[in-house]
Amino acid sequence: FQTQSLRLSDLHRKSQLWRGIVSVTLIEGRELKAMDANGLSDPYVKFRLGHQKYKSKIVPKTLNPQWREQFDFHLYEERGGIIDITVWDKDAGKKDDFIGRCQVDLSTLSKEQTHKLEMPLEEGEGCLVLLVTLTASAAVTISDLSVNSLEDQKEREEILKRYSPMMMFHNIKDVGFLQVKVIRAEALMAADVTGKDSFSKSDPFCVVELNNDRLLTHTVYKNLNPEWNKIFTFNIKDIHSVLEVTVYDEDRDRSADFLGKVAIPLLSIQNGEQKAYVLKNKQLTGPTKGVIYLEIDVIFNAVKASIRTLMPKEQKYIEEEDRLSKQLLLRNFIRMKRCIIVLINAAYYISSCFDWDSPPRSLAAFLLFLFVVWNFELYMIPLALLLLLAWNYFLIVAGKDNRQHDTVVEDMLEDEEEEDDRDDKDSEKKGFMTRLYAIQEVCVSVQNILDEVASFGERIKNTFNWTVPFLSWLAIVALSVFTIILYFIPLRYIVLLWGINKFTKKLRSPYAIDNNELLDFLSRVPSDVQVVQYHELKQDPSHSPSKRKKNNP
């Protein structure tokens, strides 16, 4: 955090933390240098602006890759900055090959305008095609409790007007407004031991993150019950984002020590309620010592939020490389196995109907089969899914919720955390892993594929389980529309319109980023692992406000 530490004492009581946003769309590469024996390359691109980093996907076996990926950077300097861009060839089992580099000088570009750039690569061959747009700053601020936007009637009315239904098609990317009051923490873990009597203390500070927006409080020295009393505001780009609040212990001699963390999905926030959140461990699977008091307000436009749900998620800055973990591999295998078992059980159930194991059930299934096949229309597919959503909703309303807290996944996450701790202690004994890099890379790929497959199945299940009501209601609206369309419009016309759209999309918008609306929707639905991570822990009664008042008359 040293490179981006923002001391509040150096800021105004309410100040803009960055001056703009730079949106970079990586379109394609042309005639890149061949780095492999087959006369081709497996290129990917790295971007860097200050401490902000991004990495594109790898396009295998080509010298003219098509990426069509978008990345957003924060612009801290009024005069601009320089984006360093490097192109690499991915090599399994050895160091990646350097293909070339180029730079984009943002000070030469005009604002509020999209620039198409063809950047020749230095120290290499070919060029990259980019779209670069500089826009005005998002409203991301830090202030004291005395400066509260939502308590100022005029400012509150302006914010409500900005996200009113009348503004549903104005600036689709600006979905909503988030205000976070970081009030205080209590009973934190002691990270430092000093003095003759081994006095335990910490120097805690708080990091508030929303996607790639990261803000810090000041440090309260030698205190296990710090009071920050700061307000953070963010623009919401995606209502399905997760607010992360992490408490660290400042240590000037080395990196900050982790004290605790909470992850709060924006859709689960209750506006204006001061709440004590039990701090969790790094894996967000269980409690650690201490609680943090937050008051959060979310204002958003539901139509904009629904439209953004069908667009690609914002990509985070480059994170630490994936590494092989036998617990993680086992966890993903078990998750995928559970999804497959559901399909197998459904197949056994259908087979039992064919075998007449239960004559009444088989007779009902036979009559239903005859009725459906005889009267089948395409609109019945979304209608059936719509009825499933409605059935589960009425079960929840009636108090017959069949969703169970996933203790299996939670246990596996705890095992994984224990393994992480062992890995930290035994890191010096891992020399042999470097010699088996190629094998590890294959295992990591398998591990990630298992995670993607398991997450896909779990997200479909959680859509119909009403895990996130906003998304389930959105699914109901979409399925209702599809049912009506398929009922009234012949299938051949729908297929014809779909084909015309697909064939003309490139002509209408040459640089459009390809996406699948259904997959973008499912990416917002939490998997079972994320449900466990975002689950709010019950507070220890000793930390309740009333108890605190009694203990501190």
XYZ file of C-alpha atoms in Angstrom:
553
model
C 0.000 0.000 0.000
C 3.038 2.284 0.137
C 2.756 3.212 -3.563
C -0.843 4.335 -3.205
C -1.116 5.360 0.430
C -3.423 8.355 0.682
C -2.975 10.276 3.927
C -6.168 12.071 4.819
C -4.222 14.825 6.534
C -2.842 15.790 3.096
C -6.272 15.979 1.524
C -9.070 18.500 1.843
C -12.065 17.550 3.955
C -13.763 16.489 0.767
C -11.494 15.981 -2.231
C -11.513 14.219 -5.597
C -9.016 11.356 -5.492
C -8.501 10.961 -9.215
C -9.079 13.323 -12.080
C -10.531 11.048 -14.715
C -10.919 7.578 -16.145
C -9.042 6.228 -19.157
C -10.935 3.530 -21.044
C -8.709 1.375 -23.288
C -10.218 -1.130 -25.714
C -7.675 -3.601 -27.102
C -8.995 -4.447 -30.573
C -6.380 -6.519 -32.397
C -2.758 -7.099 -33.300
C -1.417 -7.100 -36.842
C 1.544 -9.018 -38.277
C 3.174 -9.762 -34.926
C 6.563 -11.443 -34.736
C 6.567 -15.264 -34.856
C 8.140 -16.624 -31.655
C 7.342 -20.361 -31.878
C 8.839 -23.091 -34.064
C 5.549 -23.431 -35.975
C 5.901 -19.885 -37.290
C 3.156 -18.533 -35.004
C 2.790 -17.041 -31.512
C 0.409 -17.225 -28.536
C 0.218 -13.480 -27.846
C -1.159 -11.577 -24.873
C -0.795 -7.938 -23.799
C 0.155 -6.285 -20.497
C -0.882 -2.692 -19.675
C 0.595 -0.510 -16.928
C -0.319 3.015 -15.789
C 1.432 3.806 -12.510
C 0.520 1.041 -10.057
C -2.457 -0.060 -12.148
C -1.917 -3.202 -14.217
C -4.019 -5.282 -16.594
C -3.377 -8.420 -18.599
C -5.353 -9.510 -21.673
C -6.437 -13.033 -22.533
C -4.096 -15.299 -24.526
C -4.992 -15.838 -28.197
C -3.333 -19.124 -29.294
C -1.449 -19.764 -32.540
C -1.843 -16.524 -34.491
C 0.096 -13.490 -35.684
C -3.079 -11.419 -36.102
C -4.909 -11.850 -32.774
C -8.403 -10.471 -32.118
C -8.896 -9.500 -28.446
C -11.740 -6.947 -28.191
C -11.255 -6.438 -24.444
C -11.827 -3.249 -22.446
C -9.830 -1.981 -19.444
C -10.392 1.118 -17.276
C -7.589 3.059 -15.569
C -7.789 5.870 -13.010
C -6.035 9.061 -14.080
C -4.415 10.810 -11.114
C -2.480 13.557 -12.917
C -4.073 16.591 -14.548
C -1.578 16.531 -17.414
C -2.201 12.862 -18.127
C 0.270 10.022 -17.955
C 1.899 7.318 -20.051
C 0.454 3.826 -20.505
C 3.213 1.238 -20.989
C 2.106 -1.631 -23.233
C 4.078 -4.831 -23.759
C 3.223 -7.829 -25.930
C 4.297 -11.345 -24.913
C 4.206 -14.865 -26.316
C 2.930 -17.476 -23.850
C 5.224 -20.486 -23.446
C 4.221 -23.422 -21.253
C 6.926 -24.557 -18.869
C 9.371 -21.720 -19.511
C 9.702 -17.957 -19.514
C 7.359 -16.095 -21.877
C 8.953 -14.498 -24.956
C 8.963 -10.729 -25.427
C 7.349 -9.647 -28.722
C 7.429 -5.853 -28.499
C 6.363 -2.708 -26.669
C 4.697 0.659 -27.228
C 3.514 3.641 -25.167
C 0.426 5.840 -25.196
C 1.032 9.434 -24.039
C -2.339 10.518 -22.610
C -1.323 14.203 -22.514
C -1.513 14.304 -26.329
C -5.131 13.050 -26.435
C -8.199 15.276 -26.163
C -10.781 14.464 -23.482
C -14.354 13.243 -23.929
C -13.453 11.762 -27.303
C -12.608 8.251 -28.507
C -9.280 7.940 -30.326
C -8.424 5.030 -32.623
C -4.681 4.369 -32.372
C -2.507 2.057 -34.448
C 0.627 1.668 -32.341
C 3.720 0.149 -34.041
C 5.689 -2.123 -31.707
C 9.210 -1.099 -30.732
C 11.858 -3.819 -30.399
C 9.604 -6.083 -32.458
C 7.330 -6.343 -35.466
C 3.708 -5.471 -36.199
C 1.302 -3.116 -34.423
C -1.612 -2.973 -31.977
C -4.979 -1.338 -32.673
C -6.498 0.447 -29.649
C -9.472 2.648 -28.822
C -8.639 5.138 -26.036
C -11.202 7.409 -24.332
C -10.528 9.971 -21.561
C -13.614 10.821 -19.499
C -14.353 13.061 -16.527
C -13.731 11.738 -13.044
C -16.184 9.503 -11.242
C -17.473 10.819 -7.915
C -15.141 8.944 -5.569
C -14.351 10.889 -2.405
C -13.186 10.697 1.200
C -14.570 13.073 3.807
C -15.184 13.450 7.524
C -18.535 12.554 9.100
C -19.376 16.249 9.203
C -19.498 16.280 5.370
C -22.324 13.926 4.453
C -23.769 14.128 0.930
C -26.956 12.252 1.781
C -27.716 14.420 4.840
C -27.491 17.571 2.745
C -31.029 17.838 1.351
C -29.941 19.581 -1.850
C -27.196 17.059 -2.629
C -29.480 14.136 -1.782
C -32.151 15.419 -4.182
C -29.543 15.768 -6.936
C -28.340 12.200 -6.370
C -31.906 10.822 -6.334
C -32.677 12.753 -9.513
C -29.539 11.387 -11.202
C -30.739 7.806 -10.630
C -34.475 8.360 -11.055
C -36.492 6.265 -13.566
C -36.542 9.262 -15.924
C -32.744 8.968 -16.331
C -32.772 5.248 -17.143
C -31.092 5.615 -20.549
C -28.673 8.414 -19.632
C -25.082 7.183 -19.136
C -25.769 3.450 -18.776
C -22.419 2.855 -17.049
C -23.376 5.132 -14.134
C -25.676 2.689 -12.316
C -25.777 4.131 -8.816
C -24.223 5.861 -5.811
C -22.615 4.215 -2.787
C -21.799 5.934 0.508
C -19.827 4.040 3.162
C -19.332 5.398 6.686
C -16.385 3.671 8.372
C -17.083 4.513 12.005
C -14.967 2.353 14.287
C -13.692 -1.127 15.114
C -13.583 -2.939 18.428
C -11.523 -5.728 20.012
C -9.095 -6.071 17.100
C -6.291 -8.593 17.033
C -3.010 -7.420 18.575
C -0.368 -7.603 15.847
C 2.555 -5.992 17.713
C 4.096 -6.890 21.083
C 6.304 -4.196 22.606
C 7.591 -2.941 25.914
C 8.910 -4.573 29.063
C 5.509 -5.936 30.017
C 4.879 -7.280 26.505
C 2.158 -4.728 25.838
C 0.061 -5.845 22.866
C -1.195 -3.308 20.364
C -1.939 -2.643 16.712
C -1.720 0.333 14.381
C -4.908 -0.287 12.389
C -6.034 1.344 9.178
C -8.912 0.409 6.907
C -9.019 -0.251 3.143
C -12.381 0.104 1.363
C -12.605 -1.498 -2.102
C -15.294 -1.600 -4.765
C -13.990 -3.425 -7.842
C -10.907 -1.390 -8.842
C -11.722 1.623 -6.638
C -9.595 1.416 -3.487
C -9.517 4.027 -0.703
C -7.729 4.091 2.660
C -8.409 5.634 6.066
C -5.725 7.135 8.232
C -3.864 4.953 10.751
C -4.856 5.018 14.419
C -1.674 4.172 16.321
C -1.436 1.830 19.314
C -5.138 1.115 19.560
C -7.254 -2.042 19.423
C -10.497 -0.010 19.352
C -9.818 2.594 16.654
C -12.280 5.281 15.566
C -11.932 6.513 11.971
C -15.246 8.362 11.390
C -14.733 8.719 7.645
C -17.159 8.727 4.719
C -16.283 7.155 1.370
C -18.394 7.639 -1.761
C -18.241 5.612 -4.971
C -19.999 5.538 -8.308
C -21.549 2.109 -8.864
C -20.869 0.585 -12.275
C -22.380 -2.811 -11.467
C -25.000 -3.374 -8.756
C -23.744 -6.957 -8.364
C -20.347 -5.739 -7.137
C -19.109 -6.679 -3.671
C -17.879 -4.054 -1.204
C -14.736 -5.277 0.586
C -13.577 -3.659 3.819
C -10.223 -4.887 5.141
C -8.424 -3.888 8.341
C -4.621 -3.948 8.381
C -1.941 -3.241 10.957
C 0.578 -0.695 9.693
C 4.195 -1.802 9.971
C 6.832 0.576 8.673
C 9.539 -2.087 8.513
C 7.572 -4.564 6.385
C 4.268 -5.104 4.621
C 1.048 -4.482 6.531
C -0.355 -7.322 8.671
C -3.854 -8.590 7.965
C -6.307 -8.146 10.867
C -9.680 -8.962 9.332
C -12.022 -8.502 6.388
C -15.701 -8.393 5.400
C -17.266 -8.764 1.944
C -20.727 -7.212 1.489
C -22.724 -7.628 -1.764
C -24.319 -4.284 -2.626
C -27.755 -5.861 -3.070
C -27.701 -7.126 0.539
C -27.163 -3.675 2.069
C -29.860 -2.117 4.258
C -29.698 1.643 3.774
C -28.912 3.951 6.669
C -28.467 1.203 9.261
C -25.356 1.293 11.429
C -24.278 -2.304 11.659
C -21.533 -4.255 13.399
C -19.831 -6.693 11.014
C -17.812 -9.558 12.454
C -14.376 -9.578 10.805
C -13.461 -12.721 8.876
C -10.219 -14.423 7.915
C -8.491 -13.990 4.543
C -10.538 -16.761 2.937
C -13.797 -15.240 4.316
C -14.718 -18.657 5.705
C -14.703 -18.029 9.454
C -14.404 -15.307 12.095
C -11.249 -13.630 13.288
C -10.964 -11.283 16.258
C -12.886 -8.005 16.261
C -15.891 -6.258 14.723
C -16.162 -3.184 12.504
C -19.045 -0.704 12.559
C -20.247 0.522 9.156
C -23.199 2.527 7.889
C -23.853 2.075 4.176
C -26.298 3.657 1.720
C -26.927 2.490 -1.851
C -28.975 4.433 -4.412
C -29.286 2.945 -7.893
C -31.412 2.872 -11.027
C -32.967 -0.587 -11.408
C -33.307 -0.329 -15.208
C -29.650 0.635 -15.658
C -28.644 -2.120 -13.238
C -30.648 -4.680 -15.241
C -29.095 -3.574 -18.540
C -25.581 -3.681 -17.066
C -26.261 -7.212 -15.838
C -26.284 -8.335 -19.480
C -22.903 -6.705 -20.202
C -19.404 -8.038 -19.401
C -18.191 -7.632 -15.807
C -15.456 -5.161 -15.001
C -12.090 -6.896 -14.906
C -9.917 -6.406 -11.837
C -6.274 -5.387 -11.860
C -3.775 -8.202 -12.250
C -3.890 -10.333 -9.131
C -1.404 -12.868 -7.841
C -0.737 -15.847 -10.087
C -2.764 -19.004 -9.564
C -0.856 -21.741 -7.794
C -1.457 -25.430 -7.353
C -3.398 -26.423 -4.234
C -4.515 -29.976 -3.651
C -7.326 -28.774 -1.374
C -8.558 -26.328 -4.017
C -8.309 -29.024 -6.689
C -10.259 -31.432 -4.468
C -12.840 -28.762 -3.631
C -13.499 -27.969 -7.288
C -13.702 -31.670 -8.142
C -16.272 -32.261 -5.382
C -18.300 -29.216 -6.469
C -18.426 -30.443 -10.063
C -19.244 -33.963 -8.852
C -22.222 -32.613 -6.872
C -23.564 -30.881 -10.005
C -23.170 -34.080 -12.033
C -24.869 -36.126 -9.287
C -27.926 -33.855 -9.549
C -28.151 -34.656 -13.284
C -27.631 -38.375 -12.611
C -30.359 -38.396 -9.943
C -32.713 -36.663 -12.385
C -31.910 -39.328 -14.995
C -32.564 -42.107 -12.429
C -35.874 -40.469 -11.534
C -36.969 -40.395 -15.176
C -35.791 -43.980 -15.610
C -37.833 -45.058 -12.590
C -40.902 -43.566 -14.263
C -40.204 -45.663 -17.346
C -39.740 -48.781 -15.173
C -43.038 -48.178 -13.286
C -41.366 -48.483 -9.872
C -44.253 -46.357 -8.571
C -47.357 -46.955 -10.736
C -49.219 -43.734 -9.691
C -46.154 -41.601 -10.382
C -45.413 -43.352 -13.680
C -49.036 -43.008 -14.789
C -49.018 -39.269 -14.007
C -45.677 -38.861 -15.826
C -47.048 -40.781 -18.853
C -50.164 -38.611 -19.090
C -48.088 -35.463 -18.670
C -45.721 -36.658 -21.398
C -48.604 -37.259 -23.832
C -50.152 -33.867 -23.062
C -46.895 -31.901 -23.397
C -45.689 -33.610 -26.576
C -49.111 -33.303 -28.254
C -49.454 -29.606 -27.375
C -45.783 -28.568 -27.314
C -44.861 -25.070 -28.402
C -41.456 -23.432 -28.077
C -42.733 -20.795 -25.639
C -43.324 -23.566 -23.082
C -39.560 -23.828 -22.380
C -39.161 -20.359 -20.773
C -42.650 -20.784 -19.305
C -41.526 -23.953 -17.469
C -38.471 -22.136 -16.089
C -40.732 -19.242 -15.086
C -43.014 -21.622 -13.156
C -39.975 -23.147 -11.398
C -38.855 -19.680 -10.252
C -42.387 -18.862 -9.064
C -42.699 -22.184 -7.209
C -39.440 -21.651 -5.298
C -40.459 -18.061 -4.493
C -43.775 -19.180 -2.969
C -41.938 -21.853 -0.947
C -39.656 -19.152 0.504
C -42.599 -16.814 1.243
C -44.461 -19.702 2.913
C -41.476 -20.386 5.185
C -40.566 -23.666 3.484
C -37.177 -22.526 2.249
C -35.321 -25.575 0.970
C -32.013 -23.728 0.641
C -29.501 -25.084 3.129
C -26.347 -23.472 4.424
C -23.547 -25.188 2.529
C -21.432 -26.658 5.325
C -19.601 -28.964 2.910
C -18.194 -26.051 0.923
C -17.452 -24.136 4.129
C -15.492 -27.074 5.550
C -13.510 -27.373 2.325
C -12.713 -23.638 2.401
C -11.448 -23.948 5.981
C -9.237 -26.888 4.962
C -7.903 -24.787 2.104
C -7.075 -21.919 4.493
C -5.175 -24.326 6.786
C -3.211 -25.501 3.775
C -2.406 -21.869 2.857
C -1.010 -21.349 6.373
C 1.136 -24.471 6.031
C 2.322 -23.291 2.631
C 3.430 -19.956 4.110
C 5.448 -21.708 6.823
C 7.010 -24.247 4.439
C 7.590 -21.940 1.482
C 11.340 -22.522 1.627
C 10.764 -26.250 0.977
C 9.034 -25.739 -2.376
C 12.092 -25.768 -4.605
C 10.992 -28.907 -6.384
C 7.813 -27.180 -7.597
C 9.843 -24.873 -9.818
C 11.334 -27.922 -11.524
C 7.842 -29.245 -12.187
C 6.456 -25.953 -13.501
C 4.962 -27.480 -16.617
C 3.063 -30.132 -14.628
C 1.842 -27.515 -12.173
C 0.543 -25.317 -14.994
C -1.497 -28.216 -16.378
C -2.861 -29.024 -12.911
C -3.760 -25.359 -12.317
C -5.609 -25.307 -15.639
C -7.555 -28.441 -14.670
C -8.237 -26.922 -11.248
C -9.607 -23.721 -12.840
C -11.714 -25.635 -15.379
C -13.278 -27.651 -12.562
C -14.014 -24.369 -10.765
C -15.655 -22.845 -13.860
C -17.799 -25.917 -14.552
C -18.882 -26.253 -10.917
C -19.578 -22.508 -10.631
C -21.678 -22.590 -13.806
C -23.935 -25.335 -12.430
C -24.175 -23.699 -9.001
C -25.081 -20.311 -10.513
C -27.942 -21.837 -12.486
C -29.197 -23.510 -9.312
C -28.855 -20.292 -7.277
C -30.792 -18.319 -9.896
C -33.832 -20.534 -9.341
C -33.210 -20.732 -5.571
C -33.702 -16.953 -5.184
C -30.224 -16.576 -3.691
C -30.117 -13.040 -5.167
C -33.767 -11.856 -5.437
C -32.879 -8.988 -7.809
C -31.454 -11.446 -10.343
C -34.348 -13.888 -9.909
C -36.858 -11.094 -10.555
C -34.828 -10.066 -13.579
C -34.968 -13.678 -14.798
C -38.756 -13.674 -14.326
C -39.085 -10.522 -16.435
C -36.804 -11.927 -19.150
C -38.537 -15.336 -19.214
C -41.951 -13.655 -19.334
C -40.865 -11.574 -22.315
C -39.379 -14.646 -24.059
C -42.551 -16.640 -23.403
C -44.762 -13.926 -24.926
C -42.426 -13.451 -27.906
C -42.254 -17.183 -28.630
C -46.018 -17.509 -28.223
C -46.969 -14.728 -30.641
C -44.040 -14.708 -33.111
C -43.273 -17.762 -35.295
C -39.876 -19.323 -34.663
C -38.684 -18.761 -38.229
C -39.003 -14.974 -37.813
C -37.054 -15.036 -34.551
C -34.263 -17.127 -36.120
C -34.254 -14.773 -39.146
C -33.876 -11.675 -36.922
C -31.158 -13.409 -34.889
C -29.224 -14.299 -38.042
C -29.541 -10.783 -39.493
C -28.282 -9.300 -36.206
C -25.314 -11.691 -36.084
C -24.356 -11.159 -39.726
C -24.624 -7.360 -39.591
C -23.186 -6.753 -36.106
C -19.620 -6.430 -37.387
C -20.758 -4.077 -40.159
C -22.769 -1.878 -37.782
C -20.121 -1.733 -35.051
C -16.673 -2.879 -36.238
C -15.084 -2.581 -32.802
C -17.900 -4.007 -30.707
C -16.793 -6.271 -27.853
C -18.307 -9.715 -28.269
C -20.331 -10.964 -25.335
C -22.999 -13.486 -24.407
C -25.846 -11.909 -22.437
C -26.825 -15.194 -20.762
C -23.272 -15.878 -19.547
C -22.920 -12.240 -18.426
C -26.145 -12.647 -16.417
C -24.948 -15.892 -14.798
C -21.582 -14.310 -13.937
C -23.461 -12.024 -11.504
C -25.086 -14.954 -9.678
C -22.852 -16.111 -6.788
C -21.563 -19.687 -6.739
C -21.892 -21.764 -3.563
C -18.352 -20.761 -2.553
C -19.206 -17.062 -2.913
C -22.451 -17.542 -0.959
C -20.369 -18.879 1.942
C -17.826 -16.061 1.617
C -20.495 -13.329 1.571
C -22.517 -14.885 4.415
C -22.687 -12.469 7.336
C -21.482 -13.933 10.619
C -23.497 -13.562 13.818
C -22.078 -10.999 16.185
C -20.854 -12.011 19.607
C -23.364 -10.581 22.154
C -20.469 -9.015 24.053
C -19.958 -6.617 21.109
C -23.509 -5.274 20.993
C -23.890 -1.464 21.331
C -25.963 -1.778 24.511
C -23.347 -4.000 26.114
C -20.670 -1.534 25.074
C -22.508 1.316 26.783
C -22.807 -0.684 30.001
C -19.129 -1.500 29.950
C -18.220 2.129 29.167
C -20.517 4.332 31.295
